[in-house]
Amino acid sequence: MNNGKDARSYKAQKVIDRMGQKLSRQIVGSLTACVHCGMCTDSCHYVLANPGDPTYAPAYKADMIRKLFKHHYDWTGKYFPNWVKAGSVYTDQELEELKDTVFGKCTNCRRCTINCPMGVDLATFNRMARGLLCHVGIMPEGVEYVAKEQWEIGNQMGVLKEDFIGTIEWQEEELQEEMQDPTAKIPIDKMNADIVYTVNPREVKHDPRSILDAAKIFYMAGENYTMPSEGWDMTNFGLFNGDDDLGGAVAGRVYDNVRELKGKKLVMSECGHGYRSTRCEGPNWAKQDIEFEAESSVITMLRYIKEGKIKVDKTKNPGSFTFHDSCNNARSCGLTEEPRELLSLVVEDFREMYPNRAENYCCTGGGGAMSMSEYKARRLKSGKVKAEQLTATGAETVVTSCHNCVDGLTDIIGHYNVGMNVTQLVNLVANALVVDDRINENTTKYAAELATLG
Amino acid sequence: MSNLLHFSEHTLQEIALVFMATVYFLRIKWFLKWTLAKERQPATGMGDTNPKKGARYSLVMIMKPWTMESTRSKPFMYAQFVLFHLGVVAAIALSFIIPYGPGLLKSAALVSAIQFMTGAALLVGIMRIIRRVTNPYMRAISSPDDHFSLILLTSWFAFALMAASNDISGGEGIIQTFFLLTAFFLMYVPFSKISHYLYYPFTRTYMGRSFGRRGVFPLRKKPAYETV
Ligand code: SF4
Ligand code: SF4
């Protein structure tokens, strides 16, 4: 209840108190340094899709959070609040309005960050603001649901252990059939493997084909790898809801399982936010240094080709392809060249999209936006510039290295009638594999067993 | 020279400078009290960059307008930024030259250079005021401090332009006003957004270190590999 300017709701007070605990010097720098020059304005896809509406401008959105900081933690705002636009929150309704901005008008894509001459990182303190709101239970329903699944069941989509194992066994059978090798395995919980392979739960639930494709590549490379039956989800909703504790728990679970299995290297399948969370932010959230190597499967696949462990034939992937950089991979992890190099090895016609790499536009599904159905219409509208980018390439297929982007792009392609397919590198590499000799060899070798397999 | 002008050029400026330095000191102390978040993540991205390289790149990006889309795609805005800041340098220099090295202003070239820089900055200042008031995006993000700081600086450029010749034969009013404005400016700056340059080295360095470690900075435009 707001009983006037001095009374503040319990939740509003909590948000303000917790902000003080969450402020790092990097965040304070970003909150203090903005000069309101407006140079970041049209770097945001929301602005481009909503001309004339200043409430989408990055600096405007940032000020919704900045005003709290100024009022409560910066003495210029404490003493001259109106002069520097400092302000506080008093009611739960005001917190709801803040929620609408930090969850519903920003995908934390960081495009404005790299375009700010002052080095203001709005996305980072927007994430902080999301965390403050989640702490008092103010968040979109989908965010609450997914975070709960990840806390309770250990993965974002609530996949139970037996279902996970069941899916892997099913894909193992597919692998045996495709490779004509009844001994082909997708090992689970194998000790001392060279690679511990972690995936996005979307692969288990909606796209098991990508697990099979990865298994085929490992099989052809003769890799000593395993998948863990626990801590296999390399995605992390802590990045989206701003909860460092969730982020640390999820990343820590992945690291602990690599250690328990005595794995030498952690490999993460293609997922932008998962890669960023597990590879970059996870050690900070979990407050632990990781002693083993960790890499994206894109780098693993590229190495296999370069080392001659697998052979690929680019003519097996006919048609024209373009590449969409996931914001988290490109703008937050520098993973821009390896996917392009890999793509150029497995397709004949690769066309660059503009702008690209760290300057690429968000697929609109970033920041957990795919789970916030209440903002769907706004999200699809903000995809206008992405649709234009895609159309301008004239390509038949857009390739991306992120499961979230697959969904975001699919939505945009459908909404704007772009008429394009979406796929990932793992699918193209698996399709380009030169496997015929191996299959013939296996057919001869296992003829009797295969007959029994039916 | 009147006693009042002498006071404005010397004692008042010195008091204002000491005041500004003191508030800056407190401000930096306040800023540094916040804990620097530790970066534990192992290096990612292509291996040809690191935190140091990233920080160096980040700090000079503003001098390389082609590195950011926001400056690359708005050359006119970038030119305004350069002229505006050159004007600041020229006006500050003038506030020291008049009291401590007036002989330098016998050089017509120097006077013309200061007049050119402050004149151009004055023009840019007026354009920026118009933009801040008429552009809906700028209006929405502007605070009273933003408006006031801009008007203050623009007026200061106007008086710097007129004071550049240090000619008091027609009266001391212009130079007197220039120094009164300078003193006010020095005392106001630490409380306003004009002090952004104090944070610039920190924000850009932190960002550069993180992005350097992750292989994002220096930003890539062309393939870093040979296609097979
Ligand atoms: S965030 Fe950066 S670019 Fe945007 S208004 Fe602030 S200082 Fe300017
Ligand atoms: S982080 Fe991305 S979505 Fe958010 S304001 Fe910046 S550019 Fe827009």
XYZ file of C-alpha atoms and ligand atoms in Angstrom:
698
model
C 0.000 0.000 0.000
C 1.192 3.497 -0.739
C 0.076 5.868 1.967
C 1.923 8.862 0.643
C 5.460 9.727 -0.287
C 7.008 8.459 2.931
C 5.272 5.118 2.937
C 6.650 2.468 0.690
C 5.281 -0.983 0.000
C 7.183 -3.912 1.498
C 8.273 -5.066 -1.951
C 9.382 -1.607 -3.069
C 11.508 -1.266 0.061
C 13.053 -4.687 -0.540
C 13.931 -3.753 -4.117
C 15.689 -0.600 -2.964
C 17.565 -2.338 -0.153
C 18.685 -5.183 -2.353
C 19.906 -2.821 -5.039
C 22.585 -1.655 -2.633
C 23.851 -5.213 -2.307
C 23.897 -5.816 -6.032
C 25.809 -2.743 -7.148
C 29.323 -3.435 -8.369
C 31.698 -0.690 -9.440
C 31.156 -1.683 -13.070
C 27.402 -1.231 -12.683
C 27.767 2.033 -10.751
C 29.989 3.310 -13.571
C 27.302 2.509 -16.119
C 24.606 4.082 -13.937
C 26.601 7.275 -13.465
C 28.270 7.863 -16.805
C 25.321 8.359 -19.171
C 25.333 11.859 -20.697
C 21.962 11.469 -22.387
C 23.541 12.031 -25.777
C 21.069 9.709 -27.503
C 23.729 8.033 -29.647
C 22.467 4.603 -28.624
C 18.852 5.290 -29.592
C 18.637 3.666 -32.991
C 20.906 0.757 -32.152
C 17.900 -0.903 -30.492
C 15.575 -3.099 -32.548
C 12.613 -2.016 -30.392
C 13.204 1.632 -31.341
C 13.466 0.794 -35.035
C 10.133 -1.029 -34.909
C 8.364 1.695 -32.919
C 9.341 5.008 -34.500
C 8.370 8.039 -32.476
C 7.910 6.170 -29.203
C 10.725 7.322 -26.892
C 9.811 4.813 -24.181
C 11.752 2.205 -26.171
C 14.956 4.277 -26.314
C 17.776 2.522 -24.437
C 18.608 5.632 -22.399
C 14.950 6.093 -21.473
C 14.674 2.492 -20.313
C 17.967 2.810 -18.473
C 16.679 5.902 -16.663
C 13.808 3.857 -15.212
C 16.442 1.975 -13.233
C 18.950 4.808 -12.971
C 16.476 7.076 -11.212
C 16.324 4.624 -8.281
C 20.087 4.451 -8.052
C 20.379 8.218 -8.143
C 17.739 8.749 -5.509
C 19.022 6.184 -3.040
C 22.715 5.695 -3.692
C 24.136 8.753 -5.457
C 24.335 11.977 -3.489
C 23.630 14.278 -6.433
C 20.254 12.556 -6.739
C 19.702 12.501 -2.999
C 20.092 16.256 -2.637
C 18.847 17.508 -6.017
C 16.421 14.773 -7.118
C 14.380 16.783 -9.597
C 17.433 18.358 -11.152
C 18.947 15.005 -12.191
C 15.668 13.095 -12.602
C 16.150 10.911 -9.563
C 13.119 9.138 -8.172
C 11.971 6.256 -6.091
C 9.340 3.521 -6.184
C 6.590 3.403 -3.602
C 3.950 0.991 -4.778
C 3.722 -2.496 -6.191
C 2.035 -0.953 -9.208
C 5.198 1.053 -9.906
C 7.211 -2.158 -9.665
C 4.857 -3.719 -12.212
C 5.549 -0.799 -14.545
C 9.275 -1.336 -14.076
C 8.734 -5.015 -14.894
C 7.081 -4.035 -18.156
C 10.230 -2.129 -19.134
C 13.009 -4.420 -17.946
C 11.380 -7.654 -19.136
C 9.084 -6.479 -21.891
C 11.055 -3.797 -23.704
C 14.615 -5.115 -23.693
C 16.156 -8.451 -24.650
C 19.464 -7.600 -22.950
C 21.076 -7.971 -26.355
C 23.836 -5.439 -25.607
C 23.641 -3.785 -29.009
C 23.255 -0.387 -27.336
C 26.204 -1.253 -25.088
C 28.676 -1.526 -27.929
C 27.273 1.647 -29.469
C 27.565 3.844 -26.402
C 30.578 6.152 -26.563
C 30.645 6.324 -22.771
C 30.743 2.569 -22.198
C 27.355 2.375 -20.513
C 26.260 -1.270 -20.294
C 22.487 -1.031 -19.977
C 21.984 -4.757 -20.511
C 23.995 -5.574 -17.408
C 22.073 -3.320 -15.088
C 18.807 -4.230 -16.764
C 19.617 -7.798 -15.740
C 20.310 -6.555 -12.233
C 16.890 -4.845 -12.160
C 15.227 -8.063 -13.316
C 16.926 -9.847 -10.425
C 15.651 -7.258 -7.946
C 12.085 -7.699 -9.162
C 12.272 -11.491 -9.248
C 13.501 -11.393 -5.667
C 10.146 -9.941 -4.628
C 8.153 -12.205 -6.923
C 7.473 -9.652 -9.655
C 8.202 -11.244 -13.014
C 6.398 -12.551 -16.084
C 4.658 -15.843 -15.392
C 6.766 -17.762 -17.898
C 9.966 -16.563 -16.264
C 8.744 -17.739 -12.886
C 7.756 -21.108 -14.304
C 11.016 -21.793 -16.122
C 13.174 -20.638 -13.210
C 11.207 -22.935 -10.900
C 11.771 -25.899 -13.221
C 15.471 -25.203 -13.302
C 15.684 -24.878 -9.525
C 13.562 -27.916 -8.793
C 14.168 -30.411 -11.586
C 17.558 -29.211 -12.724
C 16.721 -28.181 -16.268
C 14.641 -25.472 -17.920
C 12.008 -27.734 -19.423
C 11.364 -29.970 -16.460
C 12.724 -33.069 -18.240
C 12.899 -35.929 -15.745
C 16.035 -38.062 -15.517
C 14.294 -41.158 -16.879
C 12.926 -39.163 -19.838
C 16.359 -37.776 -20.568
C 17.910 -41.230 -20.524
C 15.019 -42.583 -22.567
C 15.569 -39.929 -25.243
C 19.295 -40.604 -25.385
C 18.683 -44.340 -25.715
C 16.182 -43.688 -28.483
C 18.741 -41.555 -30.318
C 21.337 -44.249 -29.750
C 19.096 -46.737 -31.566
C 18.697 -44.249 -34.403
C 22.461 -43.858 -34.532
C 22.952 -47.613 -34.712
C 20.480 -47.851 -37.534
C 21.830 -44.897 -39.517
C 25.431 -46.033 -39.139
C 24.521 -49.703 -39.516
C 26.506 -50.361 -36.358
C 24.778 -52.155 -33.451
C 27.736 -51.307 -31.214
C 27.419 -47.543 -31.713
C 26.801 -45.825 -28.380
C 25.809 -42.500 -26.896
C 27.583 -43.070 -23.596
C 25.952 -41.817 -20.398
C 27.988 -41.179 -17.245
C 31.136 -42.748 -18.636
C 34.111 -42.008 -16.424
C 37.341 -40.386 -17.638
C 35.924 -39.355 -21.005
C 37.821 -36.780 -23.047
C 34.623 -34.819 -23.593
C 31.548 -34.321 -21.412
C 28.818 -33.187 -23.789
C 26.033 -30.981 -22.426
C 22.930 -29.858 -24.276
C 19.920 -27.571 -24.255
C 16.733 -29.232 -22.883
C 14.967 -28.096 -26.055
C 17.029 -30.728 -27.864
C 15.756 -33.438 -25.546
C 12.177 -32.308 -25.650
C 11.627 -30.876 -29.131
C 14.674 -31.473 -31.293
C 16.318 -34.836 -30.502
C 17.587 -34.868 -34.073
C 20.356 -32.456 -33.045
C 21.503 -34.925 -30.352
C 21.615 -37.640 -32.992
C 23.529 -35.341 -35.359
C 26.094 -34.573 -32.674
C 26.342 -38.290 -31.862
C 27.023 -39.060 -35.531
C 29.820 -36.513 -35.585
C 31.353 -37.902 -32.387
C 30.989 -41.406 -33.775
C 32.744 -40.535 -37.014
C 35.488 -38.684 -35.128
C 35.998 -41.699 -32.861
C 35.587 -39.409 -29.857
C 35.829 -40.718 -26.290
C 32.876 -38.751 -24.930
C 29.960 -39.006 -22.569
C 26.757 -37.248 -21.667
C 26.069 -36.782 -17.961
C 22.739 -38.021 -16.597
C 22.720 -35.047 -14.182
C 23.860 -31.514 -14.887
C 23.430 -32.023 -18.633
C 21.506 -28.735 -19.079
C 24.022 -26.109 -20.104
C 21.367 -23.400 -20.434
C 20.842 -21.099 -17.505
C 17.774 -19.053 -16.727
C 19.784 -17.130 -14.152
C 21.113 -15.067 -17.068
C 17.585 -14.023 -17.959
C 15.927 -13.519 -14.602
C 18.961 -11.828 -13.073
C 19.200 -14.307 -10.217
C 22.897 -14.927 -9.595
C 22.046 -17.675 -7.122
C 20.130 -19.632 -9.734
C 22.900 -18.894 -12.250
C 25.538 -20.165 -9.837
C 23.539 -23.266 -8.877
C 22.900 -24.289 -12.490
C 26.442 -23.625 -13.716
C 27.865 -25.239 -10.570
C 25.821 -28.386 -11.240
C 27.341 -28.676 -14.722
C 30.883 -28.134 -13.390
C 30.379 -30.617 -10.519
C 29.276 -33.342 -12.905
C 32.278 -32.839 -15.164
C 34.465 -33.205 -12.064
C 32.580 -36.237 -10.779
C 32.927 -37.994 -14.114
C 36.580 -36.937 -14.248
C 35.953 -35.512 -17.701
C 38.784 -33.672 -19.412
C 36.778 -31.135 -21.355
C 33.277 -29.693 -21.198
C 31.670 -29.222 -24.604
C 28.452 -27.234 -24.919
C 26.053 -27.722 -27.809
C 24.896 -24.748 -29.860
C 23.094 -22.359 -27.537
C 24.065 -18.704 -27.207
C 22.886 -17.975 -23.714
C 23.948 -21.405 -22.497
C 27.436 -20.894 -23.844
C 27.689 -17.446 -22.302
C 26.294 -18.632 -18.973
C 28.360 -21.793 -18.650
C 31.549 -20.559 -20.276
C 31.701 -16.910 -19.203
C 29.326 -15.874 -16.431
C 28.936 -19.194 -14.600
C 32.304 -19.100 -12.813
C 31.430 -15.593 -11.535
C 27.975 -16.608 -10.320
C 29.125 -19.901 -8.823
C 32.191 -18.134 -7.384
C 34.454 -20.896 -8.552
C 37.270 -21.162 -11.049
C 36.964 -24.047 -13.464
C 40.077 -26.142 -13.901
C 38.981 -28.071 -17.008
C 38.680 -26.819 -20.564
C 35.289 -25.713 -21.833
C 34.347 -25.040 -25.440
C 31.470 -24.644 -27.826
C 30.651 -27.658 -30.001
C 31.220 -25.321 -32.954
C 34.915 -25.263 -32.110
C 34.949 -29.016 -31.533
C 33.374 -29.720 -34.938
C 35.725 -27.284 -36.656
C 38.722 -28.980 -35.047
C 37.566 -32.416 -36.182
C 37.489 -31.220 -39.787
C 40.839 -29.457 -39.543
C 42.474 -32.452 -37.894
C 41.004 -34.774 -40.491
C 38.973 -36.687 -37.885
C 35.843 -36.236 -39.951
C 35.418 -35.631 -43.646
C 32.701 -33.410 -45.035
C 31.305 -32.845 -48.486
C 29.742 -29.431 -48.929
C 27.773 -30.504 -52.010
C 25.554 -32.472 -49.643
C 24.117 -29.158 -48.427
C 22.809 -27.548 -51.618
C 21.112 -24.159 -51.631
C 22.036 -20.765 -50.282
C 22.783 -20.048 -46.627
C 23.267 -17.032 -44.429
C 24.402 -16.850 -40.817
C 22.673 -15.178 -37.892
C 24.967 -14.340 -34.953
C 23.430 -15.012 -31.570
C 23.856 -11.893 -29.402
C 25.289 -13.893 -26.536
C 27.783 -15.742 -28.714
C 28.901 -12.748 -30.734
C 28.508 -9.688 -28.520
C 29.261 -11.302 -25.206
C 31.639 -14.151 -26.063
C 33.426 -13.213 -29.298
C 32.305 -16.415 -31.025
C 32.017 -14.942 -34.510
C 34.703 -16.425 -36.733
C 34.614 -20.130 -35.887
C 30.957 -20.605 -36.906
C 31.618 -18.824 -40.202
C 34.689 -20.892 -40.908
C 32.764 -24.076 -40.134
C 29.819 -23.005 -42.253
C 32.046 -22.205 -45.202
C 33.381 -25.777 -44.967
C 29.989 -27.459 -45.106
C 27.993 -25.357 -47.587
C 28.836 -24.058 -51.041
C 26.833 -20.853 -51.046
C 27.311 -18.777 -47.905
C 26.079 -15.191 -47.952
C 26.909 -12.761 -45.187
C 24.069 -10.925 -43.463
C 24.486 -7.197 -42.749
C 25.157 -5.934 -40.167
C 26.822 -8.994 -38.731
C 29.028 -10.374 -35.961
C 28.921 -8.138 -32.866
C 26.736 -5.645 -34.741
C 24.047 -8.140 -35.652
C 20.475 -7.544 -34.509
C 18.812 -9.762 -31.928
C 16.523 -12.573 -33.167
C 14.024 -10.971 -30.711
C 13.999 -14.121 -28.596
C 16.920 -13.080 -26.410
C 16.814 -12.346 -22.705
C 14.284 -15.100 -22.120
C 11.718 -13.298 -24.293
C 10.446 -16.595 -25.715
C 9.076 -17.509 -22.310
C 7.183 -14.212 -21.838
C 4.016 -14.778 -23.821
C 2.429 -11.537 -22.577
C 4.977 -9.587 -24.650
C 4.720 -11.728 -27.782
C 3.048 -9.105 -29.972
C 5.645 -6.526 -28.945
C 8.446 -9.003 -29.588
C 7.212 -9.888 -33.059
C 6.830 -6.223 -33.937
C 10.404 -5.581 -32.821
C 11.555 -8.230 -35.320
C 10.977 -5.928 -38.286
C 14.650 -5.113 -38.744
C 15.597 -8.793 -38.397
C 13.095 -9.727 -41.077
C 14.560 -7.053 -43.361
C 18.076 -8.297 -42.698
C 17.080 -11.867 -43.530
C 15.214 -10.898 -46.697
C 18.114 -8.802 -47.968
C 20.422 -11.844 -48.026
C 18.229 -13.630 -50.553
C 19.321 -16.899 -48.914
C 17.068 -19.933 -48.647
C 18.259 -20.966 -45.200
C 19.433 -19.068 -42.162
C 21.941 -20.871 -39.981
C 22.422 -20.014 -36.357
C 24.373 -21.427 -33.467
C 21.661 -21.073 -30.870
C 18.486 -22.992 -30.075
C 16.808 -19.878 -28.735
C 17.583 -18.037 -31.977
C 16.104 -20.951 -33.958
C 12.787 -20.313 -32.200
C 13.073 -16.522 -32.382
C 13.927 -16.584 -36.087
C 11.212 -19.138 -36.883
C 8.652 -16.806 -35.329
C 9.948 -13.795 -37.247
C 10.097 -15.701 -40.537
C 6.501 -16.815 -40.059
C 5.211 -13.431 -38.916
C 6.819 -11.465 -41.754
C 6.405 -14.189 -44.419
C 10.118 -14.259 -45.119
C 9.998 -17.792 -46.527
C 13.227 -19.179 -45.158
C 14.359 -22.321 -43.376
C 16.247 -22.230 -40.090
C 18.909 -24.698 -39.131
C 21.983 -25.103 -36.967
C 25.578 -25.936 -37.747
C 25.379 -29.354 -36.126
C 22.652 -30.345 -38.589
C 24.648 -29.150 -41.575
C 27.890 -30.765 -40.430
C 26.128 -34.077 -39.772
C 24.461 -33.884 -43.173
C 27.756 -33.147 -44.905
C 29.568 -36.054 -43.230
C 31.194 -38.483 -45.624
C 29.839 -41.709 -44.133
C 29.163 -44.097 -46.999
C 32.447 -46.034 -46.727
C 31.951 -46.431 -43.009
C 28.367 -47.638 -43.431
C 29.432 -50.150 -46.107
C 32.192 -51.370 -43.828
C 29.738 -51.738 -40.950
C 27.146 -53.498 -43.103
C 29.688 -56.168 -44.040
C 31.086 -56.436 -40.518
C 27.774 -56.604 -38.654
C 25.572 -58.281 -41.228
C 24.473 -61.005 -38.823
C 23.765 -58.657 -35.895
C 21.927 -56.217 -38.138
C 19.677 -58.959 -39.352
C 18.677 -59.641 -35.744
C 18.137 -55.905 -35.115
C 15.556 -56.096 -37.832
C 42.367 46.406 -15.213
C 39.871 46.854 -12.399
C 40.272 45.156 -9.047
C 37.084 43.221 -9.727
C 38.403 41.804 -12.980
C 41.732 40.966 -11.352
C 39.864 39.185 -8.568
C 37.721 37.266 -11.085
C 40.690 36.215 -13.199
C 42.814 35.061 -10.268
C 41.408 34.578 -6.764
C 37.939 33.543 -7.850
C 39.273 31.063 -10.413
C 41.693 29.597 -7.893
C 38.951 29.148 -5.303
C 36.707 27.547 -7.917
C 39.479 25.223 -9.085
C 40.241 24.080 -5.535
C 36.540 23.546 -4.937
C 36.216 21.499 -8.118
C 39.272 19.396 -7.285
C 37.954 18.716 -3.778
C 34.544 17.583 -5.004
C 36.181 15.478 -7.716
C 38.366 13.835 -5.125
C 35.327 12.992 -2.995
C 33.453 11.795 -6.035
C 36.230 9.421 -7.106
C 36.543 8.209 -3.513
C 32.819 7.499 -3.491
C 33.065 5.672 -6.809
C 36.010 3.530 -5.754
C 34.267 2.396 -2.601
C 32.043 0.159 -4.726
C 33.457 -3.327 -5.083
C 34.994 -4.177 -8.408
C 33.243 -7.341 -9.605
C 35.718 -10.118 -10.183
C 35.897 -11.701 -13.620
C 36.667 -15.397 -13.292
C 35.670 -16.535 -16.743
C 38.388 -18.177 -18.780
C 39.266 -16.401 -22.021
C 36.825 -17.054 -24.849
C 36.631 -16.088 -28.498
C 39.519 -15.988 -30.946
C 42.786 -16.040 -29.067
C 44.350 -12.903 -30.497
C 43.023 -10.503 -27.906
C 43.157 -10.114 -24.133
C 41.908 -7.769 -21.383
C 44.732 -5.249 -21.862
C 44.310 -5.063 -25.601
C 40.544 -4.825 -25.166
C 40.876 -1.975 -22.661
C 43.255 -0.020 -24.907
C 40.911 -0.471 -27.849
C 37.891 0.493 -25.763
C 39.511 3.706 -24.545
C 40.314 4.988 -28.026
C 37.170 3.855 -29.833
C 35.778 7.360 -29.573
C 38.702 8.581 -31.670
C 37.923 5.963 -34.308
C 34.366 6.736 -35.354
C 34.328 3.824 -37.813
C 34.454 1.305 -34.945
C 30.954 2.059 -33.653
C 27.844 1.986 -35.795
C 26.453 4.915 -33.806
C 29.335 7.207 -34.794
C 29.967 5.639 -38.213
C 26.413 6.114 -39.379
C 26.115 9.691 -38.094
C 29.197 11.539 -39.336
C 27.498 14.900 -38.828
C 26.805 14.113 -35.167
C 30.349 12.906 -34.735
C 31.734 16.111 -36.258
C 29.577 18.061 -33.810
C 30.966 16.040 -30.940
C 34.547 16.807 -32.025
C 33.900 20.531 -32.497
C 32.032 20.813 -29.217
C 34.840 19.217 -27.249
C 37.508 21.249 -29.078
C 35.542 24.299 -27.992
C 35.732 23.140 -24.378
C 39.497 22.709 -24.647
C 39.875 26.153 -26.236
C 37.692 27.897 -23.627
C 39.507 26.208 -20.738
C 42.855 27.150 -22.282
C 41.678 30.740 -22.640
C 40.704 30.866 -18.963
C 44.348 30.120 -18.113
C 46.021 32.141 -20.872
C 44.318 35.438 -20.012
C 45.441 35.538 -16.352
C 48.754 33.658 -16.610
C 50.054 34.227 -20.148
C 48.255 37.147 -21.753
C 51.293 37.794 -23.953
C 50.397 34.705 -25.944
C 47.290 36.449 -27.190
C 49.440 38.881 -29.136
C 49.589 36.084 -31.675
C 46.744 36.729 -34.103
C 46.909 33.087 -35.185
C 46.280 31.837 -31.655
C 43.408 34.283 -31.157
C 41.892 33.181 -34.468
C 42.284 29.507 -33.549
C 40.519 30.050 -30.216
C 37.831 32.083 -31.917
C 37.328 29.425 -34.551
C 37.059 26.622 -31.998
C 34.796 28.444 -29.582
C 32.716 29.864 -32.448
C 32.201 26.420 -33.960
C 31.368 25.006 -30.528
C 28.877 27.846 -30.008
C 27.159 26.905 -33.250
C 27.108 23.236 -32.290
C 25.795 24.177 -28.839
C 22.872 26.037 -30.402
C 22.162 23.087 -32.677
C 22.292 20.742 -29.727
C 19.881 22.889 -27.722
C 17.454 22.817 -30.641
C 17.864 19.029 -30.974
C 17.361 18.436 -27.263
C 14.157 20.451 -27.264
C 12.635 19.359 -30.568
C 13.637 15.698 -30.875
C 11.091 13.606 -28.940
C 13.693 11.007 -27.990
C 16.080 13.643 -26.658
C 13.292 15.444 -24.821
C 12.216 12.228 -23.153
C 15.663 11.403 -21.820
C 16.661 14.927 -20.785
C 16.785 16.165 -17.198
C 16.894 19.821 -16.118
C 20.627 19.290 -15.585
C 21.027 18.203 -19.227
C 19.306 21.357 -20.472
C 21.049 23.670 -18.052
C 24.525 22.189 -18.663
C 24.099 22.622 -22.384
C 22.868 26.192 -22.113
C 25.650 26.996 -19.655
C 28.353 25.644 -21.942
C 26.904 27.302 -25.016
C 26.787 30.698 -23.278
C 30.317 30.146 -22.053
C 31.482 29.508 -25.631
C 29.829 32.741 -26.704
C 31.723 34.741 -24.082
C 34.966 32.856 -24.767
C 34.605 33.767 -28.431
C 34.177 37.431 -27.561
C 36.893 37.395 -24.868
C 39.532 35.650 -26.983
C 41.267 38.882 -28.012
C 41.529 39.944 -24.343
C 40.727 43.493 -25.416
C 39.328 45.647 -22.622
C 39.530 48.930 -24.484
C 35.780 48.897 -25.012
C 35.010 47.882 -21.404
C 35.598 44.888 -19.138
C 32.078 43.494 -19.275
C 32.741 40.632 -21.702
C 35.889 39.339 -20.016
C 34.392 39.861 -16.590
C 31.358 37.757 -17.569
C 33.562 35.103 -19.140
C 35.455 34.680 -15.845
C 32.337 34.758 -13.701
C 30.848 32.079 -15.923
C 34.094 30.077 -15.776
C 34.072 30.152 -11.971
C 30.432 29.113 -11.854
C 31.132 26.423 -14.420
C 34.021 25.009 -12.375
C 31.889 24.829 -9.267
C 28.834 23.414 -11.002
C 30.587 20.774 -13.115
C 31.258 18.191 -10.370
C 27.525 18.052 -9.615
C 26.416 17.802 -13.206
C 26.646 15.369 -16.067
C 29.465 17.502 -17.471
C 31.751 15.548 -15.146
C 31.227 12.449 -17.315
C 34.880 12.511 -18.331
C 35.723 11.532 -14.767
C 33.997 8.156 -15.261
C 34.947 7.646 -18.881
C 38.335 6.014 -18.192
C 36.728 3.630 -15.719
C 33.687 2.585 -17.725
C 35.618 2.152 -20.938
C 38.414 0.245 -19.233
C 36.069 -2.141 -17.435
C 34.096 -2.761 -20.585
C 37.273 -3.178 -22.645
C 38.824 -5.598 -20.192
C 35.764 -7.813 -20.164
C 35.227 -7.675 -23.927
C 38.954 -8.147 -24.549
C 38.998 -11.289 -22.446
C 36.025 -12.581 -24.388
C 37.440 -11.818 -27.803
C 34.755 -9.248 -28.604
C 37.117 -6.235 -28.619
C 38.712 -5.355 -30.996
C 35.518 -5.765 -32.974
C 35.838 -7.950 -36.056
C 34.559 -6.935 -39.432
C 36.260 -9.380 -41.792
C 36.903 -13.114 -41.477
C 39.874 -13.877 -39.270
C 40.503 -17.112 -41.186
C 41.305 -18.327 -44.667
C 38.391 -20.062 -46.346
C 39.261 -23.534 -47.615
S 23.713 5.191 -22.832
Fe 25.519 6.046 -23.812
S 24.906 6.500 -25.920
Fe 23.039 6.197 -24.731
S 22.449 8.255 -24.083
Fe 23.702 7.382 -22.433
S 25.792 8.035 -22.885
Fe 24.611 8.382 -24.742
S 20.113 -4.253 -24.704
Fe 19.277 -4.531 -26.777
S 17.045 -4.607 -26.500
Fe 17.928 -3.744 -24.618
S 17.849 -1.536 -24.950
Fe 19.876 -2.222 -25.600
S 19.664 -2.560 -27.803
Fe 17.582 -2.477 -26.945
